[in-house]
CSV table of C-alpha atoms in Angstrom, one decimal:
chain,number,residue,atom,x,y,z
A,1,MET,CA,0.2,0.1,-0.3
A,2,ASN,CA,1.2,3.5,-0.8
A,3,PRO,CA,1.5,5.4,1.9
A,4,THR,CA,-0.8,9.0,2.2
A,5,ARG,CA,0.8,12.9,1.6
A,6,ARG,CA,0.0,13.1,5.5
A,7,THR,CA,1.4,9.5,6.5
A,8,MET,CA,4.7,10.8,4.6
A,9,LEU,CA,4.3,14.0,6.7
A,10,GLY,CA,4.1,12.2,9.8
A,11,ALA,CA,7.1,10.0,9.1
A,12,SER,CA,9.5,12.5,8.1
A,13,ALA,CA,8.6,15.0,11.0
A,14,ALA,CA,9.7,11.3,13.2
A,15,ALA,CA,12.9,11.9,11.2
A,16,LEU,CA,13.2,15.4,11.1
A,17,THR,CA,13.7,14.5,15.2
A,18,ALA,CA,16.6,11.9,14.5
A,19,THR,CA,17.8,14.6,11.9
A,20,LEU,CA,18.3,17.5,14.0
A,21,ALA,CA,19.5,15.2,17.1
A,22,ALA,CA,22.6,13.9,14.9
A,23,CYS,CA,23.1,17.5,13.1
A,24,SER,CA,25.8,20.0,15.1
A,25,ARG,CA,23.7,22.5,13.0
A,26,SER,CA,21.1,23.9,14.8
A,27,SER,CA,17.9,25.3,13.2
A,28,ASP,CA,17.8,28.2,14.1
A,29,SER,CA,20.8,29.1,12.6
A,30,PRO,CA,20.2,28.2,8.6
A,31,ASP,CA,23.4,27.2,6.9
A,32,THR,CA,24.5,30.2,4.9
A,33,SER,CA,27.6,28.5,3.2
A,34,GLY,CA,26.3,27.8,0.2
A,35,THR,CA,27.3,23.8,0.5
A,36,GLY,CA,24.2,22.5,1.8
A,37,SER,CA,22.7,21.1,5.2
A,38,GLY,CA,24.3,17.8,4.7
A,39,THR,CA,27.1,16.8,7.3
A,40,ASP,CA,30.6,18.2,7.8
A,41,ALA,CA,31.9,15.0,7.9
A,42,ALA,CA,34.2,13.6,5.3
A,43,PRO,CA,32.5,11.2,3.1
A,44,THR,CA,32.3,7.4,3.9
A,45,GLY,CA,31.5,4.6,1.6
A,46,THR,CA,29.2,4.0,-1.6
A,47,LEU,CA,27.8,7.2,-2.5
A,48,GLN,CA,23.4,5.7,-2.9
A,49,TRP,CA,21.3,7.0,-5.7
A,50,TRP,CA,17.4,5.8,-5.7
A,51,ASP,CA,15.0,6.8,-8.6
A,52,HIS,CA,12.2,5.6,-10.1
A,53,PHE,CA,13.7,6.6,-14.0
A,54,GLU,CA,14.5,3.0,-15.1
A,55,PRO,CA,14.3,4.6,-18.8
A,56,LEU,CA,17.5,6.6,-17.7
A,57,GLU,CA,20.1,3.3,-16.5
A,58,SER,CA,21.7,4.1,-19.7
A,59,ALA,CA,22.0,8.0,-19.0
A,60,LEU,CA,22.9,7.4,-15.7
A,61,THR,CA,25.8,5.1,-16.0
A,62,GLY,CA,27.4,6.6,-18.7
A,63,LEU,CA,27.6,10.1,-15.8
A,64,PHE,CA,28.1,7.8,-12.1
A,65,GLU,CA,31.4,5.7,-14.5
A,66,ASP,CA,32.1,9.8,-15.8
A,67,PHE,CA,32.4,10.3,-12.4
A,68,ALA,CA,34.1,7.5,-10.7
A,69,THR,CA,36.4,8.1,-13.6
A,70,ALA,CA,37.3,11.6,-12.2
A,71,GLY,CA,38.2,10.7,-9.1
A,72,GLY,CA,34.5,11.3,-7.8
A,73,GLY,CA,33.9,7.7,-6.0
A,74,GLU,CA,31.4,4.9,-6.2
A,75,VAL,CA,27.8,5.6,-6.8
A,76,GLU,CA,25.4,2.7,-5.9
A,77,ARG,CA,22.0,3.4,-7.7
A,78,THR,CA,18.9,1.3,-6.7
A,79,VAL,CA,16.2,1.7,-9.2
A,80,TYR,CA,12.1,1.3,-7.6
A,81,ASN,CA,8.7,0.7,-9.7
A,82,PRO,CA,7.2,3.7,-9.2
A,83,ASN,CA,4.8,1.9,-6.8
A,84,GLU,CA,7.2,1.0,-4.4
A,85,MET,CA,9.6,3.8,-4.0
A,86,GLY,CA,7.2,6.3,-2.0
A,87,GLN,CA,6.7,3.0,0.3
A,88,ALA,CA,10.7,2.9,0.8
A,89,LEU,CA,11.4,6.2,1.5
A,90,GLN,CA,8.9,6.1,4.4
A,91,LEU,CA,10.8,3.6,5.5
A,92,ALA,CA,14.2,4.9,5.6
A,93,LEU,CA,12.9,8.6,6.3
A,94,GLY,CA,11.7,6.4,10.1
A,95,SER,CA,14.5,5.1,10.4
A,96,ASP,CA,17.1,7.6,9.4
A,97,GLN,CA,18.6,5.2,6.8
A,98,MET,CA,17.6,8.1,3.8
A,99,PRO,CA,19.8,7.3,0.9
A,100,ASP,CA,22.5,10.2,-0.4
A,101,VAL,CA,20.3,11.2,-3.2
A,102,PHE,CA,16.5,10.4,-4.1
A,103,SER,CA,13.9,11.1,-6.3
A,104,ASN,CA,11.1,12.7,-4.6
A,105,LEU,CA,8.4,10.2,-5.0
A,106,THR,CA,7.1,11.1,-1.0
A,107,ASP,CA,3.9,13.1,-2.1
A,108,ILE,CA,6.3,16.3,-0.2
A,109,PRO,CA,5.9,19.1,-2.0
A,110,ALA,CA,9.1,20.9,-2.5
A,111,PRO,CA,8.7,23.0,-0.2
A,112,ALA,CA,8.1,21.3,2.5
A,113,LEU,CA,10.9,19.3,1.8
A,114,VAL,CA,13.0,22.0,2.2
A,115,SER,CA,11.5,23.6,5.3
A,116,ARG,CA,11.2,20.7,7.2
A,117,GLU,CA,15.3,20.1,6.4
A,118,LEU,CA,14.5,16.5,4.4
A,119,VAL,CA,16.8,17.7,1.7
A,120,GLY,CA,20.3,20.3,2.0
A,121,ALA,CA,21.1,22.5,-1.0
A,122,VAL,CA,23.8,21.9,-3.6
A,123,THR,CA,26.5,23.6,-5.3
A,124,LEU,CA,26.9,23.6,-8.5
A,125,ASP,CA,30.6,24.5,-10.8
A,126,SER,CA,30.6,27.4,-12.9
A,127,GLN,CA,29.9,25.4,-16.0
A,128,ALA,CA,26.6,23.9,-14.1
A,129,GLN,CA,25.7,27.4,-12.5
A,130,SER,CA,25.5,29.3,-16.4
A,131,ALA,CA,23.6,26.7,-17.9
A,132,ALA,CA,20.6,25.9,-15.8
A,133,ALA,CA,20.6,30.3,-14.9
A,134,ASP,CA,17.3,29.9,-16.6
A,135,LEU,CA,15.6,26.8,-15.6
A,136,LEU,CA,15.8,27.4,-11.7
A,137,PHE,CA,12.8,29.0,-10.1
A,138,GLU,CA,12.9,30.1,-6.3
A,139,GLY,CA,10.1,28.4,-4.8
A,140,MET,CA,10.5,25.3,-6.6
A,141,HIS,CA,14.1,24.5,-7.8
A,142,THR,CA,16.1,27.4,-5.4
A,143,PHE,CA,15.1,28.3,-2.0
A,144,ASP,CA,16.9,31.6,-0.9
A,145,GLY,CA,18.8,31.8,-3.3
A,146,ALA,CA,20.5,27.9,-2.9
A,147,VAL,CA,20.3,25.2,-5.5
A,148,TYR,CA,18.2,22.1,-4.1
A,149,SER,CA,17.2,20.8,-7.2
A,150,ILE,CA,17.7,20.8,-11.4
A,151,PRO,CA,15.2,20.1,-13.5
A,152,LEU,CA,16.1,17.4,-15.9
A,153,PHE,CA,12.6,17.1,-18.2
A,154,SER,CA,11.2,19.7,-20.5
A,155,HIS,CA,7.9,21.4,-19.3
A,156,GLN,CA,7.1,21.4,-23.1
A,157,GLN,CA,5.0,17.6,-23.4
A,158,HIS,CA,2.0,16.0,-22.7
A,159,SER,CA,0.1,12.8,-22.7
A,160,SER,CA,-2.1,12.8,-25.8
A,161,LEU,CA,-0.1,13.2,-28.4
A,162,THR,CA,-2.4,11.3,-31.6
A,163,TRP,CA,-0.1,8.1,-32.5
A,164,PHE,CA,-1.7,6.3,-35.5
A,165,ASP,CA,-1.3,3.8,-37.7
A,166,LEU,CA,0.0,5.5,-40.9
A,167,ASP,CA,-1.5,2.6,-43.2
A,168,GLN,CA,-4.7,3.0,-41.4
A,169,VAL,CA,-4.7,6.6,-41.8
A,170,GLU,CA,-3.7,6.6,-45.6
A,171,ARG,CA,-6.2,4.3,-46.3
A,172,ALA,CA,-9.2,6.2,-44.7
A,173,GLY,CA,-8.4,8.9,-46.4
A,174,GLY,CA,-5.7,11.2,-43.9
A,175,ASP,CA,-3.6,13.4,-44.0
A,176,PRO,CA,-0.1,11.6,-42.3
A,177,GLU,CA,2.0,15.1,-42.3
A,178,ALA,CA,-0.4,16.9,-40.7
A,179,MET,CA,0.9,18.4,-37.6
A,180,THR,CA,-2.6,18.8,-36.1
A,181,ILE,CA,-6.1,17.6,-36.5
A,182,THR,CA,-10.0,18.8,-35.3
A,183,TRP,CA,-11.8,17.3,-33.3
A,184,GLU,CA,-14.3,16.4,-36.5
A,185,GLU,CA,-11.5,15.5,-38.6
A,186,PHE,CA,-10.1,13.3,-35.6
A,187,ARG,CA,-13.9,12.2,-36.1
A,188,ARG,CA,-14.3,11.4,-39.4
A,189,LEU,CA,-10.9,9.5,-39.7
A,190,ALA,CA,-12.2,7.5,-36.9
A,191,ARG,CA,-15.6,6.7,-38.4
A,192,ALA,CA,-13.5,6.1,-42.0
A,193,ILE,CA,-10.9,3.3,-40.5
A,194,THR,CA,-13.4,1.6,-39.2
A,195,ALA,CA,-15.5,1.2,-42.0
A,196,ASN,CA,-12.9,0.0,-43.6
A,197,GLY,CA,-13.3,-2.8,-41.6
A,198,ASP,CA,-10.1,-4.2,-40.7
A,199,MET,CA,-9.8,-2.9,-36.8
A,200,PRO,CA,-11.9,0.2,-34.5
A,201,ALA,CA,-10.3,3.1,-35.0
A,202,TRP,CA,-9.1,4.2,-31.5
A,203,VAL,CA,-8.1,2.7,-28.5
A,204,GLY,CA,-8.5,4.0,-24.7
A,205,ASN,CA,-6.9,3.6,-21.6
A,206,LEU,CA,-9.9,3.6,-19.3
A,207,ALA,CA,-9.0,1.7,-16.3
A,208,PHE,CA,-5.6,4.0,-16.1
A,209,THR,CA,-7.7,7.1,-13.8
A,210,ASP,CA,-4.5,9.4,-13.4
A,211,ARG,CA,-3.5,9.3,-16.8
A,212,LEU,CA,-7.6,10.3,-17.8
A,213,GLU,CA,-6.9,13.5,-15.4
A,214,GLU,CA,-4.3,14.5,-17.4
A,215,GLN,CA,-5.5,14.1,-21.0
A,216,ILE,CA,-8.8,15.6,-19.8
A,217,VAL,CA,-6.5,18.5,-18.7
A,218,ASP,CA,-4.9,18.4,-22.1
A,219,LEU,CA,-8.2,18.3,-24.2
A,220,ALA,CA,-9.7,21.3,-22.1
A,221,GLN,CA,-6.5,23.1,-22.6
A,222,ALA,CA,-7.2,22.1,-26.6
A,223,ALA,CA,-11.0,23.7,-26.1
A,224,GLY,CA,-8.9,26.5,-25.3
A,225,ARG,CA,-9.3,27.0,-21.3
A,226,PRO,CA,-6.0,28.5,-19.8
A,227,LEU,CA,-5.1,27.1,-16.5
A,228,ALA,CA,-2.4,27.8,-14.0
A,229,PHE,CA,-0.1,24.5,-12.8
A,230,ASN,CA,2.2,24.4,-9.4
A,231,THR,CA,4.6,22.2,-11.6
A,232,ALA,CA,4.9,20.0,-15.2
A,233,GLY,CA,3.1,17.4,-13.5
A,234,VAL,CA,-0.8,17.0,-13.7
A,235,SER,CA,-3.2,16.1,-10.5
A,236,ALA,CA,-6.2,17.9,-9.3
A,237,PRO,CA,-5.0,20.1,-6.5
A,238,ASP,CA,-2.6,21.9,-8.3
A,239,VAL,CA,-4.0,22.7,-11.9
A,240,THR,CA,-6.5,26.3,-11.4
A,241,ASP,CA,-7.7,29.1,-14.0
A,242,PRO,CA,-5.6,31.7,-13.9
A,243,ALA,CA,-8.0,34.8,-14.0
A,244,THR,CA,-9.7,33.7,-11.4
A,245,GLY,CA,-7.7,31.3,-8.9
A,246,ASP,CA,-10.7,28.8,-9.2
A,247,TYR,CA,-11.0,25.2,-10.1
A,248,VAL,CA,-12.8,24.8,-13.3
A,249,PHE,CA,-13.2,21.8,-14.1
A,250,ASN,CA,-17.3,22.2,-14.4
A,251,SER,CA,-15.7,25.0,-17.1
A,252,GLU,CA,-17.4,24.8,-20.6
A,253,GLU,CA,-13.9,23.2,-22.0
A,254,PHE,CA,-13.7,20.2,-19.8
A,255,ILE,CA,-17.1,19.1,-20.4
A,256,GLU,CA,-16.5,19.6,-24.3
A,257,ALA,CA,-13.4,17.9,-24.0
A,258,LEU,CA,-15.9,15.1,-22.2
A,259,GLU,CA,-17.9,14.8,-24.3
A,260,PHE,CA,-15.6,14.9,-27.4
A,261,LEU,CA,-14.1,11.6,-25.7
A,262,ALA,CA,-17.6,10.1,-25.4
A,263,SER,CA,-18.8,10.9,-29.1
A,264,LEU,CA,-16.1,8.3,-30.3
A,265,ILE,CA,-17.6,6.0,-28.6
A,266,ALA,CA,-21.1,6.5,-29.3
A,267,ASP,CA,-19.6,7.3,-33.6
A,268,GLY,CA,-18.5,3.3,-32.5
A,269,VAL,CA,-14.7,3.8,-32.9
A,270,MET,CA,-13.7,2.8,-29.4
A,271,LEU,CA,-12.0,-0.8,-28.5
A,272,GLY,CA,-14.1,-2.2,-26.7
A,273,ALA,CA,-11.6,-3.4,-24.4
A,274,SER,CA,-10.0,-0.3,-23.5
A,275,THR,CA,-12.9,0.2,-20.2
A,276,SER,CA,-10.3,-2.8,-18.6
A,277,LEU,CA,-7.1,-1.5,-20.6
A,278,ASP,CA,-4.1,0.6,-18.9
A,279,ALA,CA,-1.9,2.6,-20.9
A,280,ARG,CA,0.7,-0.1,-21.1
A,281,ASP,CA,-2.3,-3.0,-22.2
A,282,ALA,CA,-3.7,-0.6,-25.1
A,283,ARG,CA,-0.4,0.3,-26.7
A,284,ALA,CA,0.5,-3.7,-26.1
A,285,ARG,CA,-3.4,-3.8,-28.8
A,286,TRP,CA,-2.3,-0.7,-30.4
A,287,ALA,CA,0.5,-1.9,-31.6
A,288,ALA,CA,-0.2,-6.0,-32.3
A,289,GLY,CA,-3.1,-4.2,-34.8
A,290,ASP,CA,-6.3,-4.1,-32.8
A,291,ALA,CA,-6.7,-0.7,-33.1
A,292,ALA,CA,-4.9,2.2,-35.3
A,293,ILE,CA,-5.2,5.2,-33.1
A,294,PHE,CA,-4.0,5.9,-29.4
A,295,PHE,CA,-3.2,9.0,-27.3
A,296,ASP,CA,0.2,8.3,-25.9
A,297,GLY,CA,3.3,10.9,-24.4
A,298,PRO,CA,5.9,11.2,-26.6
A,299,TRP,CA,8.1,8.3,-24.7
A,300,ASN,CA,5.6,5.7,-26.8
A,301,PRO,CA,8.8,5.7,-30.0
A,302,GLY,CA,11.1,4.9,-26.8
A,303,VAL,CA,8.5,1.9,-25.3
A,304,LEU,CA,7.5,0.9,-28.8
A,305,SER,CA,11.5,0.6,-29.9
A,306,GLY,CA,11.9,-2.1,-26.7
A,307,GLN,CA,8.9,-3.8,-27.2
A,308,PHE,CA,7.3,-4.0,-30.8
A,309,PRO,CA,10.0,-2.8,-33.0
A,310,ASP,CA,8.7,-4.5,-36.0
A,311,PHE,CA,5.5,-2.3,-35.6
A,312,LEU,CA,7.7,1.4,-35.5
A,313,PRO,CA,8.2,2.0,-38.7
A,314,GLN,CA,4.6,2.1,-39.1
A,315,VAL,CA,3.8,4.6,-36.8
A,316,SER,CA,3.4,8.4,-37.0
A,317,VAL,CA,2.1,11.1,-34.9
A,318,THR,CA,0.2,14.3,-35.1
A,319,ASN,CA,-0.8,16.7,-31.9
A,320,LEU,CA,-4.2,16.2,-29.5
A,321,PRO,CA,-7.2,16.7,-31.9
A,322,SER,CA,-8.7,19.9,-30.5
A,323,PRO,CA,-12.1,22.3,-32.0
A,324,ASP,CA,-9.9,24.0,-34.6
A,325,GLY,CA,-6.6,22.3,-35.2
A,326,HIS,CA,-5.3,25.0,-32.8
A,327,GLY,CA,-4.6,23.1,-29.8
A,328,TYR,CA,-2.3,24.6,-27.2
A,329,THR,CA,-1.5,23.6,-23.8
A,330,ALA,CA,0.9,24.2,-21.3
A,331,ARG,CA,1.9,22.8,-18.1
A,332,GLY,CA,3.9,24.5,-14.8
A,333,PRO,CA,7.4,24.8,-14.6
A,334,SER,CA,9.2,21.4,-14.8
A,335,SER,CA,10.3,20.0,-10.7
A,336,GLY,CA,13.8,19.1,-10.2
A,337,GLN,CA,14.1,15.5,-10.1
A,338,PHE,CA,17.0,14.3,-7.8
A,339,TRP,CA,17.4,15.9,-4.3
A,340,MET,CA,20.1,15.0,-1.8
A,341,SER,CA,19.0,14.0,2.0
A,342,ALA,CA,20.3,16.6,4.8
A,343,THR,CA,22.0,13.8,6.1
A,344,SER,CA,24.1,13.1,2.9
A,345,GLY,CA,27.6,12.5,3.6
A,346,HIS,CA,28.3,13.2,0.4
A,347,VAL,CA,27.9,16.7,0.1
A,348,ASP,CA,30.3,17.6,-2.2
A,349,GLY,CA,30.4,14.3,-4.7
A,350,VAL,CA,26.7,15.3,-5.0
A,351,GLY,CA,27.5,19.1,-6.1
A,352,THR,CA,29.5,17.2,-8.4
A,353,LEU,CA,26.6,15.2,-9.7
A,354,PHE,CA,24.0,17.4,-10.2
A,355,SER,CA,26.8,19.6,-12.3
A,356,LEU,CA,27.1,16.3,-14.6
A,357,LEU,CA,23.0,16.6,-15.0
A,358,THR,CA,23.4,19.8,-16.6
A,359,ARG,CA,26.2,19.2,-18.9
A,360,PRO,CA,25.0,19.0,-22.8
A,361,GLU,CA,25.8,15.5,-23.6
A,362,PHE,CA,23.9,14.3,-20.4
A,363,SER,CA,20.5,16.3,-22.2
A,364,THR,CA,21.7,13.7,-25.4
A,365,ALA,CA,21.7,11.0,-23.9
A,366,LEU,CA,18.3,11.6,-21.4
A,367,ALA,CA,17.2,12.0,-25.6
A,368,SER,CA,18.4,9.0,-26.9
A,369,ASN,CA,16.3,7.3,-24.5
A,370,MET,CA,12.9,8.5,-25.6
A,371,ASP,CA,11.6,9.0,-23.2
A,372,GLN,CA,10.4,12.3,-21.4
A,373,PRO,CA,12.4,15.3,-23.4
A,374,PRO,CA,15.4,16.7,-21.9
A,375,VAL,CA,15.0,20.5,-20.5
A,376,ASP,CA,17.0,21.3,-23.7
A,377,LEU,CA,15.2,20.3,-26.5
A,378,ALA,CA,17.5,21.2,-29.1
A,379,ALA,CA,19.5,18.5,-27.5
A,380,VAL,CA,17.5,16.1,-29.5
A,381,ALA,CA,18.8,16.4,-32.5
A,382,ASP,CA,22.4,15.2,-31.7
A,383,ALA,CA,20.5,12.2,-30.4
A,384,ASP,CA,19.8,9.2,-32.2
A,385,VAL,CA,16.1,9.0,-32.1
A,386,ASP,CA,13.4,7.8,-34.2
A,387,PRO,CA,12.1,9.8,-36.6
A,388,THR,CA,8.4,10.0,-34.7
A,389,TYR,CA,10.0,11.0,-31.4
A,390,THR,CA,12.1,14.0,-33.1
A,391,ARG,CA,8.8,14.8,-34.7
A,392,ALA,CA,6.9,14.8,-31.6
A,393,ILE,CA,9.6,17.6,-29.8
A,394,ASP,CA,8.8,19.2,-32.6
A,395,ILE,CA,4.6,19.1,-32.2
A,396,PHE,CA,5.6,20.2,-28.5
A,397,THR,CA,8.4,23.2,-29.8
A,398,ASP,CA,5.2,24.7,-31.1
A,399,TRP,CA,2.4,24.3,-29.8
A,400,CYS,CA,3.4,23.8,-25.5
A,401,ARG,CA,3.8,26.2,-23.6
A,402,LEU,CA,5.0,27.8,-19.5
A,403,ALA,CA,2.3,28.1,-17.6
A,404,PRO,CA,1.6,30.5,-14.7
A,405,SER,CA,2.4,28.3,-10.7
A,406,PRO,CA,1.0,29.4,-7.6
A,407,LEU,CA,3.8,27.6,-6.2
A,408,VAL,CA,6.8,29.5,-7.8
A,409,ARG,CA,5.0,32.8,-6.3
A,410,ASN,CA,4.7,32.1,-3.1
A,411,PRO,CA,5.7,28.5,-1.7
A,412,ALA,CA,3.4,28.5,1.3
A,413,VAL,CA,0.9,26.9,-1.8
A,414,GLY,CA,2.7,24.3,-0.8
A,415,GLU,CA,1.4,23.6,2.1
A,416,VAL,CA,-1.6,24.0,1.1
A,417,ILE,CA,-1.5,20.9,-1.2
A,418,ALA,CA,0.4,19.2,1.3
A,419,GLN,CA,-2.9,19.6,3.6
A,420,MET,CA,-5.6,18.8,1.0
A,421,GLU,CA,-7.2,15.4,1.2
A,422,GLU,CA,-8.6,13.6,-1.6
A,423,ILE,CA,-11.6,14.3,-2.8
A,424,ARG,CA,-13.1,10.8,-4.6
A,425,PRO,CA,-14.1,10.3,-7.2
A,426,SER,CA,-11.4,11.9,-8.3
A,427,LEU,CA,-11.2,13.6,-11.5
A,428,GLY,CA,-9.6,10.9,-13.0
A,429,GLU,CA,-12.4,8.6,-12.1
A,430,ILE,CA,-14.9,11.1,-13.3
A,431,VAL,CA,-14.3,10.8,-16.9
A,432,GLN,CA,-13.8,7.1,-16.7
A,433,GLY,CA,-17.1,7.1,-14.8
A,434,TYR,CA,-19.2,8.9,-17.6
A,435,LEU,CA,-17.0,6.9,-20.8
A,436,GLY,CA,-18.0,3.9,-19.4
A,437,GLY,CA,-21.6,4.8,-18.8
A,438,ASN,CA,-21.6,4.6,-14.3
A,439,ILE,CA,-22.3,8.3,-14.5
A,440,ASP,CA,-25.0,9.5,-16.3
A,441,ASP,CA,-24.9,13.7,-16.1
A,442,ALA,CA,-21.2,14.8,-16.5
A,443,SER,CA,-22.0,17.9,-15.9
A,444,ALA,CA,-23.9,17.8,-12.7
A,445,ALA,CA,-20.0,15.1,-12.2
A,446,LEU,CA,-18.2,17.7,-12.5
A,447,THR,CA,-19.8,20.8,-10.6
A,448,THR,CA,-19.6,18.2,-7.7
A,449,PHE,CA,-16.6,17.3,-7.9
A,450,ASN,CA,-15.4,21.2,-8.8
A,451,ASP,CA,-17.1,22.6,-5.8
A,452,ALA,CA,-15.9,19.6,-3.3
A,453,ILE,CA,-12.5,20.7,-3.8
A,454,SER,CA,-12.7,24.1,-4.0
A,455,ALA,CA,-14.2,23.8,-0.2
A,456,GLU,CA,-11.5,21.6,0.4
A,457,ARG,CA,-8.7,24.0,-0.6
A,458,ASP,CA,-10.4,26.6,1.9
A,459,ARG,CA,-9.9,24.4,4.8
A,460,ALA,CA,-6.3,24.2,3.7
A,461,ILE,CA,-5.6,27.2,3.8
A,462,ASP,CA,-7.3,28.2,7.0
A,463,ALA,CA,-5.3,25.0,8.8
A,464,VAL,CA,-1.5,26.8,6.7
A,465,THR,CA,-2.8,30.2,7.8
A,466,SER,CA,-3.7,29.4,11.6
A,467,ASP,CA,0.0,28.1,11.4
A,468,GLY,CA,1.7,31.6,10.5
A,469,LEU,CA,2.2,30.9,6.8
A,470,GLU,CA,1.4,33.5,4.7
A,471,VAL,CA,-1.1,32.4,1.3
A,472,SER,CA,-4.2,33.1,0.3
A,473,LEU,CA,-6.9,32.8,-3.3
A,474,ALA,CA,-4.7,35.6,-4.2
A,475,ASP,CA,-1.9,33.5,-4.8
A,476,TRP,CA,-3.6,32.1,-7.5
A,477,GLU,CA,-4.4,34.9,-9.4
A,478,PHE,CA,-2.0,35.7,-12.8
A,479,SER,CA,-4.1,38.8,-15.1
A,480,GLY,CA,-3.2,38.9,-18.0
A,481,TYR,CA,-2.0,35.0,-18.8
A,482,GLU,CA,-3.1,34.5,-21.8
A,483,LEU,CA,-3.0,30.4,-23.4
A,484,GLY,CA,-0.3,29.9,-25.9
A,485,ALA,CA,2.4,32.5,-24.5
A,486,ASP,CA,5.3,31.4,-21.8
A,487,TYR,CA,4.9,32.4,-18.5
A,488,GLY,CA,8.5,32.7,-17.7
A,489,PRO,CA,10.8,34.1,-14.1
A,490,ASP,CA,10.5,37.7,-15.2
A,491,ARG,CA,7.0,37.3,-15.2
A,492,TYR,CA,6.5,36.9,-11.4
C-alpha cells in the first residue's frame, strides 16, 4: 500500500527529530555557506542513489562512470518500481537511513522538503550555474537563493499526442503529414478507419484514471481553457484558472472535452476492451493491430522500439485533437527530479553529480532514451532517435508553453496542497465513469467535484494560515496570462 501524503509528513517529522539530534547545526542557525545542510564529515562509503526512472539507466550509468573516473567515487543506484518507491522512502525516513540522493515520490511538495530540512542545498560548478540559470525557479528549485534541485525534463510535453498507424490513416483518406487535427477531422477519420473493417479506430486507456485526468486537462486546454499549474505534472489540486484562481473543472471546456471523448464511443470507433485497459495494455493492443489510433506521450517510440520494434516503422504522430486544430497546451515549470538528503555525507560529490546533470552530453543521452524530453529540446537533434520522436518534439516546440505557477509565486501554496485530502471520485474517475456508462450526468459530476475540491482548498488554506504561514487565494491569480504564451521567471 502506498503511503498517503499525511503519512509521509508524519514520518518526515519523526525523521526530522532524529536529523536535528544528529546534526551539530541548529535549525535556528540556517546554513548560509551555500554548501548545503548535509553533514560536514568526510564522505565515507559508496554514494547511495535511489530513483524510479528505469529508462534513465544508460544515461545515469554513463554519468556515474564519468564521476568515478574523475575520482568522485562509486555510486550505487537502486531503481524502484514507482508504486514501491514511496513506501521505501517512508521506511528510510523513519529509520534515519535515507540515501544520499533520491527522486521525490514522498508526495511531499518541494517547499515542505526544504522547510522540514529533509533535503540539503548543493553547490553547482560555474559551468552548471551558467547552464541552469534560466531553468531554476525560486520556491521550486532554489530556496533563499540556494540550489536544491535542477530540472532534467522539459515542461514542453503532454501525454495526449495522437499516435496512429500510417497505413490505416492513409487508407481512410487522412493526411499523415499533418501536425495538427481538429475534433471533427479526428471523428471523420476514426469513422472511416472503422468502416474499412480491419479494426476499430481508437483504443483508450480507460482503466488508468491518472492518465485520464492528464488527458482531460490537456483536451480542455486544447479547447481554449487557460490553466495555471503548480508544476509540469498534472494533478487536480494543482490545476486552476489563472484569471480567478478558482478550480474550473465544471467549465465549458472541460465538459466539451469529455463529450468529445464520449462521441468516439457513440460513433462506435472505440475498441470495446478499452474500458479494462491501462496505458501499457492499450499500447500493446494498438501495436498488435487491434486499433489504429492511441493517445500517448513522447515516450511511445521508446517503448515501441524495445517491445514492438516491427511496428515502429508503421507509426506516425500528430498533436492532440482540438476544436479548431490549434491545440495549445501548457504546463508549469518542471520540478527537479533528484534531491540530496539532508543527512548525506557526500555533499561535495552530490554537487558534482548535479553539475554533470546540466551538461549537454547528458541531455543528449536523455534524448537517446526517447522517454520524457530533456529540458534542452535542441539536444534531440544530436541524439540517435526514431524520426517519430523528433516529430513529437517538433510538435511540443510549436504547441506547448510554460504556464504560471502559484507554487513559484508563493512556496506556501505547496503547504496548502500538502494539507488537502483527496476528493473521490477523482477527476480521472469521473472521466472513467462517464465513458464507461456508470455516470449519466457529466456536468453534475464535475460540478460536485469542483465544489468539493474548492471547499477542501479553503479548509487547507485556513489550516496553513492558522499555523502562521501567509497564503491566500490571490496567490493563484495571474491576470493577463493567455494560453499560447510563456509565463517566464521575469513575470513573477
